[in-house]
Amino acid sequence: MNIAVYPGSFNPLHIGHLAIMKCLTEKMDFDMVYLIVSPQNPFKGEELRNSGRERYEAAVEAVARHPELKVRADDIELGMPAPQYTIRTLDALSAREAGNTFTLVIGADNLDAIRRWKDSERILTEYGVAVYPRKGYDLGEIRQRLMKEKAGHDRPYRIRIIDAPMVEISSSEIRKAVAEGRNMDKYLM
């Protein structure tokens, strides 16, 4: 199977995440999306470290509310030692499911910063990425710049652009609004 690996904090899952998952399975050639709940992003603070299990359980419930999706919440990173580098997750998935192929799903902001990631060249050549647009990032320009790095090499970068809508809501905006007492249910997955 061709699996899209969509990692994140998902604190909480919202309609933007849902739109991306729909694009991956309805407009692209992915058989399934693995929603990987990350206990801790190596580039962020420690505030999420102890909430990984709760966020995973919330993801399972959110996915269950959308049985039409070919999506599975996966807790593989919750059992891995810190730091949870993406390359380790992709390698662990490949070892666990040797018959499947895996492609990382990231936003344009992460593609722009991917050279800071551990083993980014391996991610881009061995697994590849499917990238969705983010406000303030020229996805075509970022892709072109990275592809020039590998021009003429026998193993070029595999960077696919997802034709997904740009959703103007984020998990942090939802958390802030909820803390202020506003009802954000219409934005939740």
Tab-separated table of C-alpha atoms in Angstrom:
chain	number	residue	atom	x	y	z
A	1	MET	CA	0.000	0.000	0.000
A	2	ASN	CA	0.989	3.577	-0.614
A	3	ILE	CA	0.777	5.335	2.772
A	4	ALA	CA	0.802	9.076	3.490
A	5	VAL	CA	2.462	9.702	6.868
A	6	TYR	CA	0.939	12.828	8.378
A	7	PRO	CA	2.644	13.690	11.679
A	8	GLY	CA	1.809	16.518	14.029
A	9	SER	CA	0.815	17.650	17.485
A	10	PHE	CA	-2.866	17.784	16.451
A	11	ASN	CA	-3.727	19.860	19.496
A	12	PRO	CA	-6.575	19.770	18.407
A	13	LEU	CA	-7.407	18.233	15.043
A	14	HIS	CA	-9.385	20.715	12.949
A	15	ILE	CA	-11.030	21.228	9.571
A	16	GLY	CA	-7.704	22.150	7.955
A	17	HIS	CA	-6.260	18.739	8.863
A	18	LEU	CA	-9.447	17.120	7.553
A	19	ALA	CA	-9.170	18.940	4.205
A	20	ILE	CA	-5.574	17.760	3.774
A	21	MET	CA	-6.463	14.143	4.588
A	22	LYS	CA	-9.319	14.245	2.071
A	23	CYS	CA	-6.991	15.584	-0.636
A	24	LEU	CA	-4.448	12.859	0.080
A	25	THR	CA	-6.927	10.016	-0.337
A	26	GLU	CA	-9.380	11.501	-2.860
A	27	LYS	CA	-7.155	13.540	-5.214
A	28	MET	CA	-3.836	11.713	-4.888
A	29	ASP	CA	-2.777	8.081	-5.129
A	30	PHE	CA	-2.521	7.278	-1.406
A	31	ASP	CA	-4.327	4.175	-0.194
A	32	MET	CA	-4.271	5.289	3.433
A	33	VAL	CA	-3.195	8.138	5.699
A	34	TYR	CA	-1.435	7.392	8.979
A	35	LEU	CA	-2.080	10.255	11.355
A	36	ILE	CA	1.021	10.167	13.583
A	37	VAL	CA	0.486	11.940	16.895
A	38	SER	CA	3.854	13.346	17.930
A	39	PRO	CA	4.557	13.505	21.656
A	40	GLN	CA	7.108	16.278	21.207
A	41	ASN	CA	8.351	18.266	18.231
A	42	PRO	CA	12.155	18.624	18.525
A	43	PHE	CA	11.827	22.263	17.382
A	44	LYS	CA	9.184	23.236	19.960
A	45	GLY	CA	9.065	23.600	23.726
A	46	GLU	CA	8.234	20.957	26.303
A	47	GLU	CA	4.570	21.940	26.791
A	48	LEU	CA	3.198	18.902	24.882
A	49	ARG	CA	5.431	16.203	26.341
A	50	ASN	CA	2.881	14.792	28.825
A	51	SER	CA	-0.240	15.108	26.651
A	52	GLY	CA	0.699	12.686	23.866
A	53	ARG	CA	-1.602	9.863	24.952
A	54	GLU	CA	-4.599	12.217	25.377
A	55	ARG	CA	-3.998	13.791	21.950
A	56	TYR	CA	-3.702	10.321	20.406
A	57	GLU	CA	-7.011	9.224	21.996
A	58	ALA	CA	-8.662	12.446	20.757
A	59	ALA	CA	-7.301	11.697	17.259
A	60	VAL	CA	-8.760	8.172	17.352
A	61	GLU	CA	-12.159	9.653	18.288
A	62	ALA	CA	-11.944	12.347	15.579
A	63	VAL	CA	-11.045	9.815	12.894
A	64	ALA	CA	-13.926	7.566	14.036
A	65	ARG	CA	-16.349	10.465	13.406
A	66	HIS	CA	-15.284	10.352	9.732
A	67	PRO	CA	-15.634	6.703	8.645
A	68	GLU	CA	-15.511	7.790	4.999
A	69	LEU	CA	-11.827	8.638	5.424
A	70	LYS	CA	-9.062	6.172	4.738
A	71	VAL	CA	-7.202	7.397	7.826
A	72	ARG	CA	-5.784	5.637	10.846
A	73	ALA	CA	-4.461	7.351	13.968
A	74	ASP	CA	-1.119	5.754	14.861
A	75	ASP	CA	0.712	6.000	18.178
A	76	ILE	CA	4.083	4.705	16.951
A	77	GLU	CA	5.952	7.806	18.170
A	78	LEU	CA	4.492	7.559	21.669
A	79	GLY	CA	6.555	4.415	22.232
A	80	MET	CA	9.758	5.762	20.733
A	81	PRO	CA	12.560	7.349	22.765
A	82	ALA	CA	12.989	11.103	22.511
A	83	PRO	CA	13.724	12.950	20.401
A	84	GLN	CA	11.144	11.723	17.891
A	85	TYR	CA	12.941	12.595	14.697
A	86	THR	CA	10.833	12.107	11.577
A	87	ILE	CA	13.447	9.894	9.906
A	88	ARG	CA	13.293	7.489	12.862
A	89	THR	CA	9.512	7.334	12.564
A	90	LEU	CA	9.643	6.659	8.826
A	91	ASP	CA	12.300	3.974	9.333
A	92	ALA	CA	10.242	2.366	12.133
A	93	LEU	CA	7.133	2.311	9.949
A	94	SER	CA	9.127	0.762	7.090
A	95	ALA	CA	10.502	-1.913	9.415
A	96	ARG	CA	7.039	-2.621	10.856
A	97	GLU	CA	5.345	-2.747	7.430
A	98	ALA	CA	7.997	-3.767	4.913
A	99	GLY	CA	5.468	-4.210	2.084
A	100	ASN	CA	4.222	-0.614	2.197
A	101	THR	CA	5.715	2.572	0.804
A	102	PHE	CA	5.656	5.726	2.915
A	103	THR	CA	5.583	9.411	1.973
A	104	LEU	CA	5.852	12.201	4.533
A	105	VAL	CA	3.136	14.883	4.559
A	106	ILE	CA	4.271	18.386	5.580
A	107	GLY	CA	3.337	22.021	5.112
A	108	ALA	CA	5.235	24.488	2.939
A	109	ASP	CA	6.665	26.054	6.109
A	110	ASN	CA	8.287	22.745	7.036
A	111	LEU	CA	9.547	22.166	3.508
A	112	ASP	CA	11.199	25.575	3.657
A	113	ALA	CA	12.993	24.537	6.879
A	114	ILE	CA	13.595	20.858	6.059
A	115	ARG	CA	17.360	21.235	5.705
A	116	ARG	CA	17.396	21.723	9.532
A	117	TRP	CA	15.803	18.290	10.037
A	118	LYS	CA	17.811	15.220	10.947
A	119	ASP	CA	18.696	13.269	7.778
A	120	SER	CA	16.607	15.558	5.577
A	121	GLU	CA	18.325	14.270	2.442
A	122	ARG	CA	17.254	10.710	3.268
A	123	ILE	CA	13.693	11.881	3.905
A	124	LEU	CA	13.565	13.658	0.539
A	125	THR	CA	15.200	10.893	-1.520
A	126	GLU	CA	14.131	7.634	0.158
A	127	TYR	CA	10.610	8.526	1.301
A	128	GLY	CA	9.686	11.762	-0.432
A	129	VAL	CA	7.266	14.418	0.733
A	130	ALA	CA	3.772	15.533	-0.185
A	131	VAL	CA	3.484	19.222	0.657
A	132	TYR	CA	0.407	21.351	1.307
A	133	PRO	CA	0.321	25.170	0.965
A	134	ARG	CA	0.782	27.507	3.937
A	135	LYS	CA	0.101	31.224	4.035
A	136	GLY	CA	3.217	33.279	3.426
A	137	TYR	CA	5.193	30.534	1.648
A	138	ASP	CA	5.763	30.240	-2.100
A	139	LEU	CA	5.589	26.466	-2.388
A	140	GLY	CA	6.647	26.381	-6.041
A	141	GLU	CA	9.748	28.474	-5.350
A	142	ILE	CA	10.725	26.388	-2.312
A	143	ARG	CA	10.324	23.156	-4.289
A	144	GLN	CA	12.332	24.530	-7.201
A	145	ARG	CA	15.171	25.674	-4.900
A	146	LEU	CA	15.412	22.246	-3.274
A	147	MET	CA	15.170	20.363	-6.571
A	148	LYS	CA	18.142	22.369	-7.913
A	149	GLU	CA	20.259	20.919	-5.082
A	150	LYS	CA	19.863	17.445	-6.568
A	151	ALA	CA	19.855	18.321	-10.267
A	152	GLY	CA	21.930	15.767	-12.116
A	153	HIS	CA	22.123	13.306	-9.203
A	154	ASP	CA	20.977	9.716	-9.584
A	155	ARG	CA	18.594	10.038	-6.603
A	156	PRO	CA	16.630	13.287	-6.963
A	157	TYR	CA	14.394	14.676	-4.253
A	158	ARG	CA	10.810	13.466	-4.353
A	159	ILE	CA	8.640	16.510	-3.638
A	160	ARG	CA	4.958	16.442	-4.602
A	161	ILE	CA	2.583	19.352	-4.145
A	162	ILE	CA	-0.850	18.640	-2.668
A	163	ASP	CA	-3.694	20.518	-4.321
A	164	ALA	CA	-5.229	21.380	-0.961
A	165	PRO	CA	-7.109	24.511	0.044
A	166	MET	CA	-5.340	26.961	2.315
A	167	VAL	CA	-7.318	26.912	5.561
A	168	GLU	CA	-7.076	30.044	7.676
A	169	ILE	CA	-7.362	28.348	11.101
A	170	SER	CA	-4.707	26.797	13.298
A	171	SER	CA	-4.720	24.631	16.404
A	172	SER	CA	-3.119	27.424	18.427
A	173	GLU	CA	-5.868	29.866	17.350
A	174	ILE	CA	-8.510	27.328	18.374
A	175	ARG	CA	-6.867	26.773	21.793
A	176	LYS	CA	-6.660	30.538	22.365
A	177	ALA	CA	-10.319	31.074	21.432
A	178	VAL	CA	-11.473	28.207	23.669
A	179	ALA	CA	-9.444	29.677	26.559
A	180	GLU	CA	-11.311	32.950	25.959
A	181	GLY	CA	-14.620	31.089	26.241
A	182	ARG	CA	-15.572	31.076	22.551
A	183	ASN	CA	-17.241	28.032	20.986
A	184	MET	CA	-14.953	26.637	18.257
A	185	ASP	CA	-16.820	23.377	17.568
A	186	LYS	CA	-17.416	24.269	13.908
A	187	TYR	CA	-13.647	24.247	13.337
A	188	LEU	CA	-12.961	20.903	15.001
A	189	MET	CA	-12.650	17.646	13.122
